[in-house]
XYZ file of C-alpha atoms in Angstrom:
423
model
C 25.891 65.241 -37.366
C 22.419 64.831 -37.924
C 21.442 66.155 -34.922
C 23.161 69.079 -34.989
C 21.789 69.892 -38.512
C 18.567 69.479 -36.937
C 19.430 71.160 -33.855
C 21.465 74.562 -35.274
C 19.643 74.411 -39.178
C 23.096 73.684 -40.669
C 26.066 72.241 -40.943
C 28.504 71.771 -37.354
C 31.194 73.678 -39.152
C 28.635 77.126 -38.687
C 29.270 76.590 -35.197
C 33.183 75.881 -35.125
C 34.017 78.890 -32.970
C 31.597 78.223 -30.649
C 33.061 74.572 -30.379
C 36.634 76.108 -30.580
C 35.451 78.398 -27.568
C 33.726 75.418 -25.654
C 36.521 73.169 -26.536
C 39.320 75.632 -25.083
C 37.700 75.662 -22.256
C 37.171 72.139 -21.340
C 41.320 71.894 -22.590
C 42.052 74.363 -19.932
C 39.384 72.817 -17.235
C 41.359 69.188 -17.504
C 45.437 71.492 -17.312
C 44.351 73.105 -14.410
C 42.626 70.657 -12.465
C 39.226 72.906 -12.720
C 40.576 76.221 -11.814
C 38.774 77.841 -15.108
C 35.733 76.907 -13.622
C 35.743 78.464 -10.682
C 33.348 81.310 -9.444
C 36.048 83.405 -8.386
C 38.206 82.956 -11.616
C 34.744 83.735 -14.140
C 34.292 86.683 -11.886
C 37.911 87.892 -12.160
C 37.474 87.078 -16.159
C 34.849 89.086 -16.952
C 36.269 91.723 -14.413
C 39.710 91.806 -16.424
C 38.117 91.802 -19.852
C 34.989 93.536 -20.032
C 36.786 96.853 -21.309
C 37.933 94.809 -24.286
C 34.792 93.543 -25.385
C 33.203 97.003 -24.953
C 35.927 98.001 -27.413
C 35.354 95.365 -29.742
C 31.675 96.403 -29.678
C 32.678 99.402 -31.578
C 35.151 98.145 -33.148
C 32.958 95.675 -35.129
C 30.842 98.501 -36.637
C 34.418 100.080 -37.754
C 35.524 96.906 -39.598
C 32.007 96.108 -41.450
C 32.168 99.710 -42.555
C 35.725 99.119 -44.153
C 38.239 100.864 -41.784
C 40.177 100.136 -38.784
C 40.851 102.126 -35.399
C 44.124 102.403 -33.984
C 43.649 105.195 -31.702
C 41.876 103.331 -29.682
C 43.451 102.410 -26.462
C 45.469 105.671 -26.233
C 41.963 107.499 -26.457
C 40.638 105.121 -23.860
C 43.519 106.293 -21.346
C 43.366 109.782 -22.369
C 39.836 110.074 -21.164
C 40.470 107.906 -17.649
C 43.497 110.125 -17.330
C 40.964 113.271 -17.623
C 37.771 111.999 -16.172
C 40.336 111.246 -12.918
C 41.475 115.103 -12.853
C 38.156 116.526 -12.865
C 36.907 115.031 -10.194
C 39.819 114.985 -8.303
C 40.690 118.967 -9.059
C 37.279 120.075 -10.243
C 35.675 117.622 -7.463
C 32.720 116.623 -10.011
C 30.465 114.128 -8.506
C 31.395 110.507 -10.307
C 28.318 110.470 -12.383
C 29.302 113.780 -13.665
C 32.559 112.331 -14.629
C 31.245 109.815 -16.615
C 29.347 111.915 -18.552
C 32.330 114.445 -19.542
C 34.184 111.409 -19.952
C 31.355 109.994 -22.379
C 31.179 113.036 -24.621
C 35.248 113.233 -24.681
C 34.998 110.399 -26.497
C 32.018 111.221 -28.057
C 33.954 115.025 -29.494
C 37.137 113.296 -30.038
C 35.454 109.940 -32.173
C 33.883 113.518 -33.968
C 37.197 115.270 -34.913
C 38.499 111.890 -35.869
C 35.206 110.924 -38.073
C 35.705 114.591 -39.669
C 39.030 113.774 -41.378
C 37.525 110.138 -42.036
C 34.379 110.984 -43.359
C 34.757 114.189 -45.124
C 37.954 115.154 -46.036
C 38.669 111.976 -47.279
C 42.074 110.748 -44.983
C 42.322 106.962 -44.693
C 40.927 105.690 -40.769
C 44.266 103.821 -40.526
C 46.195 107.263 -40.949
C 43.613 109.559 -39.049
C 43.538 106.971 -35.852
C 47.492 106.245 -36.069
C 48.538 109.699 -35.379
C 45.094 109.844 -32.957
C 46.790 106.845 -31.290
C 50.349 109.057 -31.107
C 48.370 112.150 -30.283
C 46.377 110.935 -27.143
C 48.828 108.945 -25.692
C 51.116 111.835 -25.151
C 47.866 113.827 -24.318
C 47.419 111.067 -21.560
C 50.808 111.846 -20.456
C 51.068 115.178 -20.464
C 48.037 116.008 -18.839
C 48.561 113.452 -16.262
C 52.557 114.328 -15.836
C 53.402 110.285 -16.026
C 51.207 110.262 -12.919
C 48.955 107.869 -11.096
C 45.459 109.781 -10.320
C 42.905 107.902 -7.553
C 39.174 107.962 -8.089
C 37.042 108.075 -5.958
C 35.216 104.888 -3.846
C 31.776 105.831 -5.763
C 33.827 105.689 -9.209
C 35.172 102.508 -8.532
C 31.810 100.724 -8.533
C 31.050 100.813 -12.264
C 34.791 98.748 -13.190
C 34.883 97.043 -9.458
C 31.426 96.750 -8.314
C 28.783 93.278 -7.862
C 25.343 93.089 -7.432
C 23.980 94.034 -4.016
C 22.682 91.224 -1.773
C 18.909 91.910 -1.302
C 16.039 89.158 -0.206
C 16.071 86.481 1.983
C 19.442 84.450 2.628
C 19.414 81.669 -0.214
C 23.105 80.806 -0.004
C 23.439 82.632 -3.218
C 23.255 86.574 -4.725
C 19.576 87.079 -5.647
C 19.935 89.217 -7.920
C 22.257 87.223 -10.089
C 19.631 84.439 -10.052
C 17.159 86.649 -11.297
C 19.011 87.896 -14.112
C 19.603 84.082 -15.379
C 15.998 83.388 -14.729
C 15.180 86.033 -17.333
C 17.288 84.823 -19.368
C 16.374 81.124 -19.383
C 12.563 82.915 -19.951
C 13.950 85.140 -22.570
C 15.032 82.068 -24.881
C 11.982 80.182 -24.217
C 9.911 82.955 -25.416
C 12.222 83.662 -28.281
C 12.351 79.906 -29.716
C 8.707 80.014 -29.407
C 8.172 83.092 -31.173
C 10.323 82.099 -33.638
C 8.110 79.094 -34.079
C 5.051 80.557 -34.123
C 6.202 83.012 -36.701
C 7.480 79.917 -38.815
C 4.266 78.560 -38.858
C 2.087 81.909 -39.783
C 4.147 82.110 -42.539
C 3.958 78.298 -43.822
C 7.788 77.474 -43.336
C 9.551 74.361 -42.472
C 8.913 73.973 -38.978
C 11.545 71.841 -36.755
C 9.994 69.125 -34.945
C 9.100 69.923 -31.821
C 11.719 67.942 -29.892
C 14.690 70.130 -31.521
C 13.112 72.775 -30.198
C 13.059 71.440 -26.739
C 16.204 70.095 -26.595
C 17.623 73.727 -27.954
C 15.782 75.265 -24.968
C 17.435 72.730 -22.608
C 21.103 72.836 -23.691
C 21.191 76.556 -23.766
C 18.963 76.783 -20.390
C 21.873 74.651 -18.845
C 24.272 76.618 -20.139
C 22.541 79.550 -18.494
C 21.896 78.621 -15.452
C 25.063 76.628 -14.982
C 27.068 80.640 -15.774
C 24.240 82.076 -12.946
C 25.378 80.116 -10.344
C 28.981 80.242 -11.129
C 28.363 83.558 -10.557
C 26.094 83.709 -7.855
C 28.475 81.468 -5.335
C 31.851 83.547 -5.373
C 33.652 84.581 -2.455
C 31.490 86.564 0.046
C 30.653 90.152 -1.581
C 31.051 88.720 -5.772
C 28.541 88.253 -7.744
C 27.804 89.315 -11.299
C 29.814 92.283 -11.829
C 28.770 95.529 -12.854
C 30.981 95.673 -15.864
C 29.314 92.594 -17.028
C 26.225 94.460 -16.211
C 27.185 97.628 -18.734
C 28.827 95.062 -21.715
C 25.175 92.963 -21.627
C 23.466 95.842 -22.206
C 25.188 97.018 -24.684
C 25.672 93.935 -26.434
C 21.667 93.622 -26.512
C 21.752 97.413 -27.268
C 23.981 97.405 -30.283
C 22.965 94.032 -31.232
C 19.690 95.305 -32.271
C 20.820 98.591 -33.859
C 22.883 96.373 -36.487
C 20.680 94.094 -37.038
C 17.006 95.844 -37.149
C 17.476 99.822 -38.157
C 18.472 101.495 -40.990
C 21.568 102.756 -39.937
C 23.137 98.996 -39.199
C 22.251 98.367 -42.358
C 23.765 101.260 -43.646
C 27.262 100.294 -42.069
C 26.801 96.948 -43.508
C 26.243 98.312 -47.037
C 28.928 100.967 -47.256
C 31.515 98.461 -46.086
C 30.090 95.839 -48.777
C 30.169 98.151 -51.589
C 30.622 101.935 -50.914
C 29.540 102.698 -54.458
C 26.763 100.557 -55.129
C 25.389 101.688 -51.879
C 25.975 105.646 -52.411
C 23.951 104.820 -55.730
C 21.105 103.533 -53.632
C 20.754 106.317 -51.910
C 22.680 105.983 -48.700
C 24.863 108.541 -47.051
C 28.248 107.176 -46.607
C 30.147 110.096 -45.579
C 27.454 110.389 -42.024
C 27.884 106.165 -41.595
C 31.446 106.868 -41.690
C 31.497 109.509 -39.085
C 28.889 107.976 -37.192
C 30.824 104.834 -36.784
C 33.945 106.556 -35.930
C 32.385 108.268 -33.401
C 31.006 106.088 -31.560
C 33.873 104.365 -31.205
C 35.948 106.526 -29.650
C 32.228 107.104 -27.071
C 33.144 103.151 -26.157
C 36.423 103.497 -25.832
C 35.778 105.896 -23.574
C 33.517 104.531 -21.559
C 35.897 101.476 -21.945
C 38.568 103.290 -20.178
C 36.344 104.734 -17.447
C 35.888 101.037 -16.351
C 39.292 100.232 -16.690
C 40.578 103.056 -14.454
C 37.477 102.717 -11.925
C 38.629 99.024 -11.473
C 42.185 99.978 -11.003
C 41.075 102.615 -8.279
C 43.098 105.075 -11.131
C 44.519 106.227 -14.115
C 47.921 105.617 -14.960
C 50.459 106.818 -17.866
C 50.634 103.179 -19.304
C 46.634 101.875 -18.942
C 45.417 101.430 -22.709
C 48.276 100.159 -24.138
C 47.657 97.331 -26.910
C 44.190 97.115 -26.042
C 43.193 98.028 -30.097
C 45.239 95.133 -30.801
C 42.833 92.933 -29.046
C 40.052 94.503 -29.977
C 40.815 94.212 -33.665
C 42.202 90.383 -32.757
C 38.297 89.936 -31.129
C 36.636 91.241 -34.076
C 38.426 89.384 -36.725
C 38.431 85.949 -34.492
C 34.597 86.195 -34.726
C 34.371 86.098 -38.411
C 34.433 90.088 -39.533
C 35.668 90.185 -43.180
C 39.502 92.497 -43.705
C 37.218 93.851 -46.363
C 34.672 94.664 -44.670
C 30.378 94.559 -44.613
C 30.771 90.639 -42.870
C 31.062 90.694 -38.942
C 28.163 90.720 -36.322
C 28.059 92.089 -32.633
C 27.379 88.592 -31.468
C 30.648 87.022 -32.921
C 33.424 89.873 -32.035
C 31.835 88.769 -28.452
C 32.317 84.728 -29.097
C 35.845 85.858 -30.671
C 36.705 87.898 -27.352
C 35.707 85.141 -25.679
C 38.085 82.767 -26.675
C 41.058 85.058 -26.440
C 40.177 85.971 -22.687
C 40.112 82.076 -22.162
C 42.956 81.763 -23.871
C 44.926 84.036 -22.088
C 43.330 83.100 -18.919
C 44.028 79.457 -19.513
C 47.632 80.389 -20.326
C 48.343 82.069 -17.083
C 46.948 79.404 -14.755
C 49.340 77.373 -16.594
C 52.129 79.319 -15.716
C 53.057 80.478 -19.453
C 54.995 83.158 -19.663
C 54.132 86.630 -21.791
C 56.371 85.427 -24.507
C 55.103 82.267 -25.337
C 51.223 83.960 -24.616
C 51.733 86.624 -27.361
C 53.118 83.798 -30.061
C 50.083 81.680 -29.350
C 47.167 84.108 -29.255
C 48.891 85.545 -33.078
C 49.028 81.951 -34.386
C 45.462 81.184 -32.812
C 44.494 84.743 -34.646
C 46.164 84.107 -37.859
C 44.458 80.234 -38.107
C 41.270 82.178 -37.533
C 41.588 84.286 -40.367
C 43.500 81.898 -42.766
C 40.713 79.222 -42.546
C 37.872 81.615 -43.013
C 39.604 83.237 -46.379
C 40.462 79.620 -47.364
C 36.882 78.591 -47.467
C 35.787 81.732 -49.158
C 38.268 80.831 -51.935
C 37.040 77.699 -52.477
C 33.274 79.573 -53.332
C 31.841 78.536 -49.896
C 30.802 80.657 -47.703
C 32.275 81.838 -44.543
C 31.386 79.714 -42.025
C 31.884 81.861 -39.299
C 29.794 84.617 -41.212
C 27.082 81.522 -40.973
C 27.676 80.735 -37.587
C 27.213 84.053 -36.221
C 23.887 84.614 -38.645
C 22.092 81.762 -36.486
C 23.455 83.880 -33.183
C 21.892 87.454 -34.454
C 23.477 88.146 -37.615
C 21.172 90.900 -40.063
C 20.889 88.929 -43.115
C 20.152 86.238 -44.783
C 23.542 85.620 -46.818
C 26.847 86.057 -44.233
C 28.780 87.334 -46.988
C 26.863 90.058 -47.385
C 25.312 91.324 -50.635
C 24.420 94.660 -50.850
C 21.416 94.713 -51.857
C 20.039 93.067 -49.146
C 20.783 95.517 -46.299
C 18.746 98.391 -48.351
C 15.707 96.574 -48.868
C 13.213 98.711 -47.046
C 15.542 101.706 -45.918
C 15.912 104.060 -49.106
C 12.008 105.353 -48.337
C 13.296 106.261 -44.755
C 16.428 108.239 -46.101
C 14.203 110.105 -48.812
């Protein structure tokens, strides 16, 4: 226990998700005889769930802000639905089509932030009837049809990393991308030490530092080459490609710019923070909007890897989304959650559901377990908030990227230093 304090900064239960995630998968290594573990099955995992983590990307910043979007997986499938009839009718070049189907989502996450943010309609009641709106939309347009993409299309939900360089037995590019990341944490845990000392604060000893850098360098490279040694043409896909950049991308808008810590203020306390100066009507409609941009682009994916767009593609994918979010530690009342988490939470669901049907589980007995795994989630979190602790998951996910200093977020904190740049 010790070591871990030393290691992490705090206590093991911080980390329990991470431990819950590392745990299910070592459960699920032993049941299958090491089928989790494969190249081929990481490669289909992050191929058959990238489009939900994208969503829960978005809807992260929803839930800190203090609403909920139901709308959307039917505006995810109204947009593939479209995107596939221009360019098959219109015969738009596919990077056109992502682009109309990017500001789709972008207009429609507008009309929907409207009644949100300024005329005052609950989110839950503006993206339900969204939800019953744009799945007929998706149906009507389309006629109950399946529409093909094109071959080029299909690259950004179905596509790897090229082979290029020398034959090592492995994709080179994949290597290179853990490389840089292995580089990327040494330079960070050194930074971060080198700050610590400028500044005259506790400084770990050197060795927890080190061993840090080693366990998560293992973990690393150990994911590269998983990767890297799939079945001849795999290798990291290019949805994975898309989520890590925007998981890097949106990482750092919530936790370093004014505007992430405007989300995280008006879902802590809408009041105190319209008193401080911030505009809560634009966070709201900024929020909303983007989401329905990701869910967009979420769908694009979706349809490109199933070569098209079909009447029933969307369908419970909020429900995942919101199930993602919640399992890595956002707060039902919002201003608590972090990019970083809704990813670890997504995580464990995918292996969960994964893990279920390599054992041969059946749908039924899937949906039960991945409520009750949801429900424990939430339960234990609000149980140690009761008790005046704070949420450990809200911890965990501080030491992983989280924006402040307390999980359960005060308000005050989030302004310090961003009224000037509203004045």
């Amino acid at each position: 226990m010790n070591i871990i304090k030393q290691l992490f900064g705090g206590n093991s239960r911080q980390f329990g998700m991470i431990f819950a995630l590392v745990a299910l998968i070592a459960f699920f290594q032993i049941k299958t005889e090491g089928l989790i573990l494969t190249p081929d099955n990481v490669i289909n995992l992050m191929n058959g769930y990238s489009y939900i983590l994208i969503l829960a990307i978005g809807m992260v910043l929803v839930i800190i802000a203090g609403h909920i979007d139901l709308s959307v997986g039917s505006i995810a499938a109204f947009v593939g639905i479209v995107v596939a009839l221009v360019m098959r009718d219109w015969g738009l070049p596919w990077y056109l089509g992502i682009v109309v189907g990017l500001l789709l989502g972008a207009a429609i996450g507008a009309w929907q932030g409207f009644f949100v943010a300024y005329v005052g309609i609950p989110a839950f009641i503006v993206t339900l009837a969204g939800m019953l709106l744009f799945r007929g939309a998706n149906q009507l347009f389309g006629k109950s049809l399946t529409i093909p993409v094109p071959k080029e299309f299909q690259s950004i939900g179905a596509g790897y990393l090229p082979e290029i360089g020398p034959n090592t037995g492995y994709n080179n590019l994949t290597l290179l991308i853990g490389f840089i990341g292995v580089a990327a944490l040494v330079w960070g845990e050194l930074r971060s030490r080198k700050r610590a000392v400028a500044l005259g604060s506790d400084v770990k000893p050197f060795w927890v530092t080190v061993v840090k850098v080693v366990v998560f360098a293992a973990v690393i490279l150990y994911v590269t080459y998983l990767f890297a040694t799939g079945r001849p043409g795999t290798s990291f896909p290019i949805p994975g490609i898309i989520l890590g950049v925007l998981v890097l991308v949106y990482g750092f808008i919530s936790s370093r710019t004014t505007i992430g810590r405007h989300v995280y203020a008006v879902g802590g306390n809408r009041h105190a923070a319209a008193l401080s100066g911030v505009k809560s009507k634009r966070t709201d409609f900024l929020v909303m909007l983007n989401m329905s941009m990701l869910a967009g682009l979420a769908g694009m994916i979706f349809v490109a890897r199933a070569n098209a767009s079909g009447p029933s593609d969307g369908v419970g994918w909020e429900l995942d989304a919101i199930a993602a979010v919640f399992i890595g530690g956002a707060a039902v009342t919002g201003g608590v959650g972090t990019v970083m988490g809704s990813m670890i939470g997504g995580l464990v669901m995918a292996v969960l559901n994964n893990g279920l049907q390599l054992l041969g589980v059946g749908s039924d007995w899937t949906q039960i377990i991945k409520g009750l795994v949801l429900l424990a989630a939430v339960v234990f979190d609000v149980y140690n908030k009761s008790q005046g602790k704070a949420s450990f998951i809200g911890l965990m996910m501080k030491k992983l990227g989280g924006n402040n200093t307390n999980p359960d977020l005060e308000v005050a904190e989030p302004l310090k230093g961003t009224i000037k740049n509203d004045a």
